Coordinates of C-alpha atoms and ligand atoms in Angstrom, one line a residue:
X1 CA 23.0 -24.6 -18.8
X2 CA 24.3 -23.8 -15.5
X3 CA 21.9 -21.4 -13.4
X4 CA 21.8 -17.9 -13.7
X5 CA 23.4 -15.6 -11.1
X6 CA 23.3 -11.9 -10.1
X7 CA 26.0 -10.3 -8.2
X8 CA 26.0 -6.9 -6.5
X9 CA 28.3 -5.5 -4.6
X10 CA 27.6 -3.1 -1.8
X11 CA 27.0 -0.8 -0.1
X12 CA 26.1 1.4 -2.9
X13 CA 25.7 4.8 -3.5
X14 CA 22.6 5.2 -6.2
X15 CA 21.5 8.4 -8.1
X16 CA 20.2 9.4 -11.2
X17 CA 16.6 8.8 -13.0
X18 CA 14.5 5.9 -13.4
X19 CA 11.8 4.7 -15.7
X20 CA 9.4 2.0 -15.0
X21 CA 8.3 -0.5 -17.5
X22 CA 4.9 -1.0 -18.2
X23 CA 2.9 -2.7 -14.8
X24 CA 2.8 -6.7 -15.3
X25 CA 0.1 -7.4 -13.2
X26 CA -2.2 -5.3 -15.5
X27 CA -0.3 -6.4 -18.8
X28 CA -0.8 -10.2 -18.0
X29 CA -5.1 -9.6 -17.7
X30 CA -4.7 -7.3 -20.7
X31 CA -3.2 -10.4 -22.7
X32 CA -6.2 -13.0 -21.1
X33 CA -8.4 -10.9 -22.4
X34 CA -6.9 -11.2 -26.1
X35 CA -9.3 -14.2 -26.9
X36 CA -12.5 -11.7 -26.8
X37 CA -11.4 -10.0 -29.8
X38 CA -11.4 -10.8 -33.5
X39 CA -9.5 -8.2 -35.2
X40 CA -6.0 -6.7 -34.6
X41 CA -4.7 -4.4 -32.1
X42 CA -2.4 -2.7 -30.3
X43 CA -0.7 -2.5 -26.5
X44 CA 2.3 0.0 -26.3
X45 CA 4.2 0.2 -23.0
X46 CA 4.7 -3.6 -22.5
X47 CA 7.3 -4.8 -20.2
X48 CA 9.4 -7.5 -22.0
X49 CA 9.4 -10.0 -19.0
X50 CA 9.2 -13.6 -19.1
X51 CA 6.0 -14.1 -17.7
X52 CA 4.8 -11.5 -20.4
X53 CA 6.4 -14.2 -23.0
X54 CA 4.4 -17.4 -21.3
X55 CA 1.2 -15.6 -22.4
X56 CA 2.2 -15.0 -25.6
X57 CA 3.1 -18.1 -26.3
X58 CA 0.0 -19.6 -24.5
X59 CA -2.0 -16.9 -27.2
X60 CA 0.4 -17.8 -30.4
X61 CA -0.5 -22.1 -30.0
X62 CA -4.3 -20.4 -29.9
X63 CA -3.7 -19.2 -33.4
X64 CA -3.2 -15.1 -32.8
X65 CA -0.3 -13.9 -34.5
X66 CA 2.1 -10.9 -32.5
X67 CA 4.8 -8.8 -33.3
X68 CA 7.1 -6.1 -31.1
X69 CA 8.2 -3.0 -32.1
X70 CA 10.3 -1.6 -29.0
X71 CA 7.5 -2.4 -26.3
X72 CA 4.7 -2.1 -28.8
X73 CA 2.9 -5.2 -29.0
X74 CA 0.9 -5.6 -32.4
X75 CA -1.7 -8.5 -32.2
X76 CA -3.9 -9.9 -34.9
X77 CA -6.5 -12.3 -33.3
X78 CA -8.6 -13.1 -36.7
X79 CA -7.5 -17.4 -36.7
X80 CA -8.4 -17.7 -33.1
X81 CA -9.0 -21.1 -32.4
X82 CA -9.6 -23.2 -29.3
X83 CA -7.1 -25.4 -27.4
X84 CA -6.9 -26.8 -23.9
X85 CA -5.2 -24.7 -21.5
X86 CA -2.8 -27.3 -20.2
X87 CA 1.0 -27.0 -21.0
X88 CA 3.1 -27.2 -17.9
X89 CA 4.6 -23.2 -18.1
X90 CA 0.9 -22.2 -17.6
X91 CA -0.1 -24.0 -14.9
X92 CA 3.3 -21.9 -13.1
X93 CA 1.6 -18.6 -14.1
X94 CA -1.5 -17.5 -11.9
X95 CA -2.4 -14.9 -14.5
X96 CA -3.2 -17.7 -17.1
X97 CA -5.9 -18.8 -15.2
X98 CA -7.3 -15.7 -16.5
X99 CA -8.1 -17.1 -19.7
X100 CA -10.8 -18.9 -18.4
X101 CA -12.9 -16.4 -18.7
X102 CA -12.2 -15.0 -22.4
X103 CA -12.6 -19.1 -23.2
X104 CA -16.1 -19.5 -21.3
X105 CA -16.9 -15.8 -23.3
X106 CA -16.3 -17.2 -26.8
X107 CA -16.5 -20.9 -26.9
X108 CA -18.7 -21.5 -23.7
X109 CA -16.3 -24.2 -22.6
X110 CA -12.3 -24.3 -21.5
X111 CA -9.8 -26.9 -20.0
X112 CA -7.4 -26.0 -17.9
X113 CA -4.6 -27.1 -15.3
X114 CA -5.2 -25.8 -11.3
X115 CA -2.7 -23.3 -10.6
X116 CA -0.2 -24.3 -8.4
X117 CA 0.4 -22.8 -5.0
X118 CA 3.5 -21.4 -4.6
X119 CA 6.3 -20.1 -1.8
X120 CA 3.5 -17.2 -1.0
X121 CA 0.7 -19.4 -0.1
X122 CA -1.8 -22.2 -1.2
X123 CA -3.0 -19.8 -3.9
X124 CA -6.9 -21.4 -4.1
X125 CA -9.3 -20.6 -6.9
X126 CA -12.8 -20.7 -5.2
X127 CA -13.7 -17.6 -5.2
X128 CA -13.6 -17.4 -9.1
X129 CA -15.2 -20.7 -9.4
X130 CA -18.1 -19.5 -7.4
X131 CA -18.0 -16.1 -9.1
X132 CA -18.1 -18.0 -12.4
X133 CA -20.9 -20.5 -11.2
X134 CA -23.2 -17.3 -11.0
X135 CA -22.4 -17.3 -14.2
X136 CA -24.1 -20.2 -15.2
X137 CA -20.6 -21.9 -15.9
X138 CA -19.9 -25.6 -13.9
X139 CA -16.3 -26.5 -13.0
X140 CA -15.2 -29.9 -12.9
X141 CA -12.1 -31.3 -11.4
X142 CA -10.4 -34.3 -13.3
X143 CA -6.9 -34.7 -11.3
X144 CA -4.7 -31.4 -11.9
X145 CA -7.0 -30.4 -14.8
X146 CA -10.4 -28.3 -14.1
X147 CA -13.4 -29.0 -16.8
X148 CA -15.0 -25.7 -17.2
X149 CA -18.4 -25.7 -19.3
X150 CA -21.7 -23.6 -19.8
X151 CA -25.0 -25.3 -18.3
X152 CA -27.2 -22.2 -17.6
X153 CA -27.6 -19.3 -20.1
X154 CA -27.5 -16.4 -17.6
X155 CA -28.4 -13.1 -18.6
X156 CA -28.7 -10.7 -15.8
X157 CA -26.6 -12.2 -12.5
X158 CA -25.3 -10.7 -8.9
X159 CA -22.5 -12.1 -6.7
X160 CA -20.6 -10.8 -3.9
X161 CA -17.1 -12.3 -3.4
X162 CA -16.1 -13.6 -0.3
X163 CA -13.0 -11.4 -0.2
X164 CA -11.8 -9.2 -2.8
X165 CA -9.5 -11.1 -4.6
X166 CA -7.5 -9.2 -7.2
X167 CA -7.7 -12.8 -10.0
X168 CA -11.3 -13.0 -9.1
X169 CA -12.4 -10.1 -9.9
X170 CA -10.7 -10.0 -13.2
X171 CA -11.6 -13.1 -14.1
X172 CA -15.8 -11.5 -13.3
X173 CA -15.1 -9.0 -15.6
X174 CA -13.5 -10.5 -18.1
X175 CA -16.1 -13.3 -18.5
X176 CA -19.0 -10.9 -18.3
X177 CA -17.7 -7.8 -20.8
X178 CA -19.5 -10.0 -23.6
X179 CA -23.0 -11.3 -23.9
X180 CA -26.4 -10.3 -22.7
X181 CA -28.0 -8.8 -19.3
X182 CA -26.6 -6.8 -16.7
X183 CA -24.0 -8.3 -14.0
X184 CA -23.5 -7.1 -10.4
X185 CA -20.0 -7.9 -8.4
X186 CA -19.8 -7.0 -5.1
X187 CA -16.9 -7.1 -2.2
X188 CA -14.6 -6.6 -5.7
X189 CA -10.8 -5.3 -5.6
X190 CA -10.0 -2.3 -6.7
X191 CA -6.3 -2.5 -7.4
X192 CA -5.1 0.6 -10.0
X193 CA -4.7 -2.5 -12.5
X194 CA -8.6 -3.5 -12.3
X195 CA -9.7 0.0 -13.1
X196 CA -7.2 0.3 -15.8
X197 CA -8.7 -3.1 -17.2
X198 CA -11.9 -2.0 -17.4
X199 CA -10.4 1.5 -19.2
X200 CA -9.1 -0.9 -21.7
X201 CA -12.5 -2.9 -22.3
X202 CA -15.0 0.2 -22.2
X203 CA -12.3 1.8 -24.3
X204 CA -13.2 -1.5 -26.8
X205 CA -17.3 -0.7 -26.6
X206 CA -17.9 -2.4 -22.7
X207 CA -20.0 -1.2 -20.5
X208 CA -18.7 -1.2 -16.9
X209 CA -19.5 1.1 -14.4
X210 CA -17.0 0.8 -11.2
X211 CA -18.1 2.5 -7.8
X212 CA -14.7 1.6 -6.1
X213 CA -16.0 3.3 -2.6
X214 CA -18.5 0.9 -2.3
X215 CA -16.5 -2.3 -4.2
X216 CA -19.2 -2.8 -6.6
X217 CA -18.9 -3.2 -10.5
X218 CA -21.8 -3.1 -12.6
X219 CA -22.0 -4.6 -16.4
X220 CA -24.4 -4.2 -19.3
X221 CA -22.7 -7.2 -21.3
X222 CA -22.4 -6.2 -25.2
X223 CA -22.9 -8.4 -28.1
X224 CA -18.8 -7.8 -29.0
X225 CA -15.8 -5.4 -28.7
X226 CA -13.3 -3.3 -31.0
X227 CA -10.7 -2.0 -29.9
X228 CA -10.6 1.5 -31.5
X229 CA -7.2 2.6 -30.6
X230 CA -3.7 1.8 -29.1
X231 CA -4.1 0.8 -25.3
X232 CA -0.8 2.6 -22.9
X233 CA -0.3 -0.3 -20.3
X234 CA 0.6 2.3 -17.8
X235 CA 3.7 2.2 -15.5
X236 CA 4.3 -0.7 -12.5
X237 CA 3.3 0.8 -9.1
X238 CA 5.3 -2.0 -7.6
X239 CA 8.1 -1.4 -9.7
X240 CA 7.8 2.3 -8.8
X241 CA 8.3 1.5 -5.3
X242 CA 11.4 -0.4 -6.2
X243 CA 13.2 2.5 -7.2
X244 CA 12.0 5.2 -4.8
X245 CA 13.0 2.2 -2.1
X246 CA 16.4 2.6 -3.4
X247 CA 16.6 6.1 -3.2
X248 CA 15.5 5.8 0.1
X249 CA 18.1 3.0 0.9
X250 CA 21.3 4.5 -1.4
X251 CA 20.7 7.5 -2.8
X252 CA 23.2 9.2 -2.2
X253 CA 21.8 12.2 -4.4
X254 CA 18.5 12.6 -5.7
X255 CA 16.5 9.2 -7.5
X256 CA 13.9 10.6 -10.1
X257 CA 11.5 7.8 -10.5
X258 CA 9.3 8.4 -13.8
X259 CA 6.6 6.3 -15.2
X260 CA 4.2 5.5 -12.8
X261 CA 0.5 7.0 -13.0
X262 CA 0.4 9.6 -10.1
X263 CA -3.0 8.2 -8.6
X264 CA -1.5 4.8 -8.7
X265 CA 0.2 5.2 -5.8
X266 CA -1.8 7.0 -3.7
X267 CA -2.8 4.3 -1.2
X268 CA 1.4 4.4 -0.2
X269 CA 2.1 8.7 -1.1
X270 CA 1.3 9.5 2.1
X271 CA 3.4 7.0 3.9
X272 CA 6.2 7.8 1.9
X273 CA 6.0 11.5 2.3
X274 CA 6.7 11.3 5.9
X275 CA 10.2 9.6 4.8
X276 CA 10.9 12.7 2.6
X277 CA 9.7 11.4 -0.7
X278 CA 7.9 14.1 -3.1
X279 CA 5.4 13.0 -5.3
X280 CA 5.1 15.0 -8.6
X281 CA 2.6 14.6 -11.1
X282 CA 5.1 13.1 -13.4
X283 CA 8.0 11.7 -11.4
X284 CA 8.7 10.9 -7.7
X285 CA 12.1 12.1 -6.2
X286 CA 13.7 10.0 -3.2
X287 CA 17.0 10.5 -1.7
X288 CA 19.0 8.7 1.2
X289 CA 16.8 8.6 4.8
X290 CA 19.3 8.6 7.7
X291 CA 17.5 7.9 11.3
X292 CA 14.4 7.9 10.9
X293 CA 11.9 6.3 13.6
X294 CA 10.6 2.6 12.4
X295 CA 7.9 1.6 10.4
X296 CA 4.5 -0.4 11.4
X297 CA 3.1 -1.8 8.0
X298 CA 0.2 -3.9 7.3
X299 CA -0.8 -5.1 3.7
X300 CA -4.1 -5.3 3.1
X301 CA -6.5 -5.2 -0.3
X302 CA -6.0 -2.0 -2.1
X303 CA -6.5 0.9 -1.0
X304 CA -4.3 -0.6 2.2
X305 CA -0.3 -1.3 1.7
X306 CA 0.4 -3.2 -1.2
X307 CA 1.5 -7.1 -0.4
X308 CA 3.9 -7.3 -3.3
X309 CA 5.9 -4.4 -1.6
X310 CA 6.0 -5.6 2.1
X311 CA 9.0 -8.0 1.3
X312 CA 10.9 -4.3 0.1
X313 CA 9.6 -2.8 3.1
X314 CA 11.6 -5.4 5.5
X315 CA 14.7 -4.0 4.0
X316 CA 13.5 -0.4 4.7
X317 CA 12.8 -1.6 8.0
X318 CA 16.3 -3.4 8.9
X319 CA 17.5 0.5 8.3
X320 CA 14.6 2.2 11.0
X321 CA 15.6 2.8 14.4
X322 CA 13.6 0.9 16.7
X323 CA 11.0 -1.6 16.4
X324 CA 9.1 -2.2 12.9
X325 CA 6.6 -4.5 12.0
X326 CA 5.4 -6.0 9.3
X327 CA 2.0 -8.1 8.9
X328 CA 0.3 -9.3 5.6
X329 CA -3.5 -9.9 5.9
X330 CA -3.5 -10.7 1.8
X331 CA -1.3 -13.6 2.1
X332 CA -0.4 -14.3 5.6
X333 CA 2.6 -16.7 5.1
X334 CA 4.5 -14.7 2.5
X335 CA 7.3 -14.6 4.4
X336 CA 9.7 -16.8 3.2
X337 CA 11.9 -14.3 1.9
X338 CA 13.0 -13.5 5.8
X339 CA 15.4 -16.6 5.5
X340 CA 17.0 -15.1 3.1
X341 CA 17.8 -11.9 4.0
X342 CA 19.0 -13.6 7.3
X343 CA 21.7 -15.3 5.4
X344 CA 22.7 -11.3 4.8
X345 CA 22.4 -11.3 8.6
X346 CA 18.9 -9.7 9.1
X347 CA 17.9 -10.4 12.6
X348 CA 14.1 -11.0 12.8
X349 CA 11.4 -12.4 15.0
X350 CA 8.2 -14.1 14.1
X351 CA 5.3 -13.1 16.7
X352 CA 1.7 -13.9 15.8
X353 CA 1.6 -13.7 12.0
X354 CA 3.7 -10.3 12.7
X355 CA 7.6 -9.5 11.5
X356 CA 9.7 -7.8 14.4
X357 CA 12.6 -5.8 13.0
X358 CA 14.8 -3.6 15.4
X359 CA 16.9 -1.4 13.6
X360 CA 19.6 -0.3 12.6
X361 CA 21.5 -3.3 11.3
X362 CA 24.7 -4.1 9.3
X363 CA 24.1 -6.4 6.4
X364 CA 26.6 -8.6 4.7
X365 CA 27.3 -9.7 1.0
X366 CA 26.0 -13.6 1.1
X367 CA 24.8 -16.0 -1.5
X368 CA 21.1 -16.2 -1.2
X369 CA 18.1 -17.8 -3.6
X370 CA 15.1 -15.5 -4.9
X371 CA 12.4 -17.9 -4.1
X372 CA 9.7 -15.6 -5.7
X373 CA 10.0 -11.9 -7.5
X374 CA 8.9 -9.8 -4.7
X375 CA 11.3 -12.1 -2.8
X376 CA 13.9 -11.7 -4.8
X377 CA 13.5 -7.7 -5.3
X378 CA 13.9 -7.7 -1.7
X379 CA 17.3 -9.2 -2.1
X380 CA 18.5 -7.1 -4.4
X381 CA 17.8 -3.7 -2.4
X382 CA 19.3 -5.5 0.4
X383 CA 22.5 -6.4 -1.7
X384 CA 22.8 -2.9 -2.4
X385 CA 22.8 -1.9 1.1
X386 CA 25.3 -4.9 2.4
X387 CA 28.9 -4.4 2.2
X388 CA 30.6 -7.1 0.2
X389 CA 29.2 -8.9 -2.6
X390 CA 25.5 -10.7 -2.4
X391 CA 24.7 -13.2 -5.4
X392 CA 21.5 -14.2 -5.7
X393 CA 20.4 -17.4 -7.3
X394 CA 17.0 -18.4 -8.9
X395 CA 16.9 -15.1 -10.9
X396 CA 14.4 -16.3 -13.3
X397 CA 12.2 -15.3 -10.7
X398 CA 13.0 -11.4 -11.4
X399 CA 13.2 -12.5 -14.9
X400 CA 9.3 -12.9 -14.4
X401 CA 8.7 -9.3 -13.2
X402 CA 11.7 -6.5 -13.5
X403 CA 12.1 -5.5 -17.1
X404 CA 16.1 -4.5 -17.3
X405 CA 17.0 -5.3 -13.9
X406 CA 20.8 -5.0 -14.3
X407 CA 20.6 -1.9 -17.2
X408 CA 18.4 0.1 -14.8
X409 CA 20.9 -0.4 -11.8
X410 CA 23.5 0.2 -13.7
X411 CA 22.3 3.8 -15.0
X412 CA 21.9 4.5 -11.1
X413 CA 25.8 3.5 -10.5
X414 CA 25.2 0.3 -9.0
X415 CA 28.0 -2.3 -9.0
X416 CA 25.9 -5.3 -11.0
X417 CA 26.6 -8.2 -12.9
X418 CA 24.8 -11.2 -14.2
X419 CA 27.1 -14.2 -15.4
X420 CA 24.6 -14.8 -18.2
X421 CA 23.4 -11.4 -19.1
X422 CA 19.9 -13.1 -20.0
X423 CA 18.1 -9.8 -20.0
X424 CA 15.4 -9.5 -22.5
X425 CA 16.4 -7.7 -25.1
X426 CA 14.6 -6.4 -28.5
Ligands
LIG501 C1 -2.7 -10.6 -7.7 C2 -1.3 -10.1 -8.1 C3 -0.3 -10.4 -7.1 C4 -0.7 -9.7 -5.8 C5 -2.2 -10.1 -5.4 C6 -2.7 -9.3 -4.2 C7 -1.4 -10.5 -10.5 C8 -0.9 -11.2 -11.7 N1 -1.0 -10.9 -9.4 O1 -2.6 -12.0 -7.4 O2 1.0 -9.9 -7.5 O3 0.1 -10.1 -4.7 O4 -3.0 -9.9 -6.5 O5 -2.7 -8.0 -4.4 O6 -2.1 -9.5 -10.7 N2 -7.9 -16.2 -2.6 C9 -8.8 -17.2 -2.2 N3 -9.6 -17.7 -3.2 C10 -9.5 -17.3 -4.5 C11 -8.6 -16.3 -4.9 C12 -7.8 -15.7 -3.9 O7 -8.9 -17.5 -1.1 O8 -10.3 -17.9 -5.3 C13 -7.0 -15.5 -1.6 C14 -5.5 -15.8 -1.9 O9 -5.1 -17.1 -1.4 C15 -4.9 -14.6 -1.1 C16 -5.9 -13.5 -1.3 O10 -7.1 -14.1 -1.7 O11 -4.8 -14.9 0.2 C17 -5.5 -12.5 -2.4 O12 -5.4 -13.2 -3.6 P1 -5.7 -12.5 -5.0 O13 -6.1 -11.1 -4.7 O14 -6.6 -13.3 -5.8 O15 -4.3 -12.4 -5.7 P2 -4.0 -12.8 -7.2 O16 -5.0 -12.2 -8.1 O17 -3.6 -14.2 -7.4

């Protein structure tokens, strides 16, 4: 089948409301942690994405049985059974390395392919191999494939990570939520989607206390968990800043943005309330932001600016007046996307790990490739502010992340079209 494409045609002029679908980066940990559980249960709020399907493929050859209703996700996890971890869609997915730990929890042992690296960076898993270590768990390394197996009952453990990596400190909790003793983490992220993973497993009997001033989790493991009642995967932060991006970029009236926990965006409200954006405790409201003066951003580890948005925020910047900057101290080459939007003519410069925009510019409709989804997001604001038509290849990427892509944009009065309409839908 030829590859997909998705056309916009620009500029636009957005309004309207928005929902967000549920977050993926906390549904994809929700699903790892499936294997703990022996009886059946229930997620509502799940965004239908692709990489939300790789999981639940990866948990249906393990023997748990699902069904959807809307984005209600029933699971039944009573014929669990072991397998290795190896077929080649996983290995693409980050988030399935995540398993690891609900493996090493119930069978003591798991097999599984390295992650890849990918156009954000090398991607390396040491951190969670020493974090599992302390765990009394050995890792070895057998080509592309990674031997995990117990060799020390631990009991009660401390570790402090070497930098607080969002996957690693997951993958802690996860493989610690069940058992015996007490476990410390230290130096841990503290991302809106790790505290709303460990609402989900105290909700299930797990005792985890978070002190997310001082990075530190603390765990009295329990002998199992039950979940007692339907878990709300709550709204996409990310996704949120998608949409009140937009409004920013082409609203032409008001964009209400709903969905997104209040709190979860915190780290960013501020920053956006200098732009005009009002945060309500159940929507946001953005509208069109004529001269304002440009922007200096910096992702860093929550509670700093988000990495995943700072590819959207280039696009932000291309409208500033003045110099903006952009650096990422979470992935320092995740940059890639820049190419791209030059194709739309985005005029850049690279200067010690740092983005130089001067703005305003005038972008053009172009063909361009979504090398990743928070590339590929920034494409698509970009294409709605470029005159002329911008088709974007690669689209499986936002496949992987942006439930509804085309039927959102559409509600907003965007000009979109895919020439394969492969939305998910129910
Ligand atoms: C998660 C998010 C991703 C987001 C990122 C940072 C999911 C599914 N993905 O990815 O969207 O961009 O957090 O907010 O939730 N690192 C190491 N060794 C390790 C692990 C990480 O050096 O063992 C480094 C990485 O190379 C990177 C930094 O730590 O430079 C942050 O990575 P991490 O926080 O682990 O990101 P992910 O959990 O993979």
């Amino acid at each position: 089948m030829a590859e997909e494409t998705l056309s916009l045609v620009g500029p636009a002029f957005l309004k309207g409301e928005v929902t967000v679908s549920g977050s993926k980066n906390l549904a994809l940990p929700l699903l790892a942690t499936v294997p703990l559980f022996s009886s059946k249960f229930v997620f509502c709020n799940v965004p239908n994405i692709l990489d939300v399907h790789i999981m639940l493929r990866t948990l249906s050859s393990m023997g748990i049985d699902f069904s959807w209703r809307g984005n209600t996700l029933e699971l039944d996890c009573c014929k669990l059974r072991y397998i290795d971890l190896i077929s080649p869609a996983l290995s693409e997915l980050r988030a399935s390395f995540l398993f690891v730990a609900s493996f090493l929890s119930r069978f003591g042992h798991a097999v599984i392919k390295k992650p890849g690296g990918d156009q954000i960076g090398d991607r390396p898993v040491d951190i969670h191999l020493e974090g599992l270590k302390s765990l009394g768990y050995e890792a070895n390394f057998e080509g592309d494939v990674i031997r995990f197996r117990r060799v020390r009952q631990v009991s009660d453990a401390e570790f402090v990570l070497k930098y607080p990596s969002v996957g690693a400190t997951e993958q802690l909790i996860i493989a610690s939520v069940v058992g015996s003793g007490r476990k410390v983490f230290r130096n841990i992220a503290t991302e809106p989607e790790v505290k709303h993973l460990i609402s989900w497993l105290s909700s299930c009997g797990g005792k985890i206390n978070l002190y997310p001033e001082q990075r530190v989790v603390e765990i009295e493991s329990v002998s199992f968990l039950s979940a007692q009642q339907a878990f709300f995967v709550p709204g996409d932060r990310i996704e949120g800043i998608t949409w009140l991006l937009a409004g920013l970029l082409c609203g032409n009236d008001e964009i209400v943005v709903k969905g997104v926990y209040y709190e979860d965006l915190d780290n960013v409200s501020g920053l956006f309330k200098s732009l005009g954006v009002q945060f309500q405790e159940d929507k946001i409201i953005s509208k069109r932001l004529n001269g304002f003066a440009n922007l200096n951003i910096v992702a860093e580890p929550y509670p700093g600016f988000p990495t995943d948005a700072q590819p959207m925020m280039a696009v932000l910047l291309s409208q500033g007046l003045g110099v903006g900057k952009i650096k990422d101290n979470v992935f320092p080459n995740r940059f890639a996307y820049l190419s791209e939007l030059s194709k739309l003519g985005l005029q850049f410069e690279f200067k010690e790990n740092t983005t130089i925009i001067v703005g305003p510019q005038k972008l053009t409709g172009n063909e361009v490739v979504a090398r990743d989804i928070r590339a590929g997001i920034a494409l698509v604001l970009a294409g709605l502010i470029a005159s002329g038509t911008t088709s974007i290849k690669q689209v499986n990427h936002l496949r992987r992340g942006y439930e509804l892509l085309e039927t959102k944009l559409l509600s907003l009065g965007a000009k979109v079209l895919s020439d394969q309409s492969l939305e998910y839908v129910f």
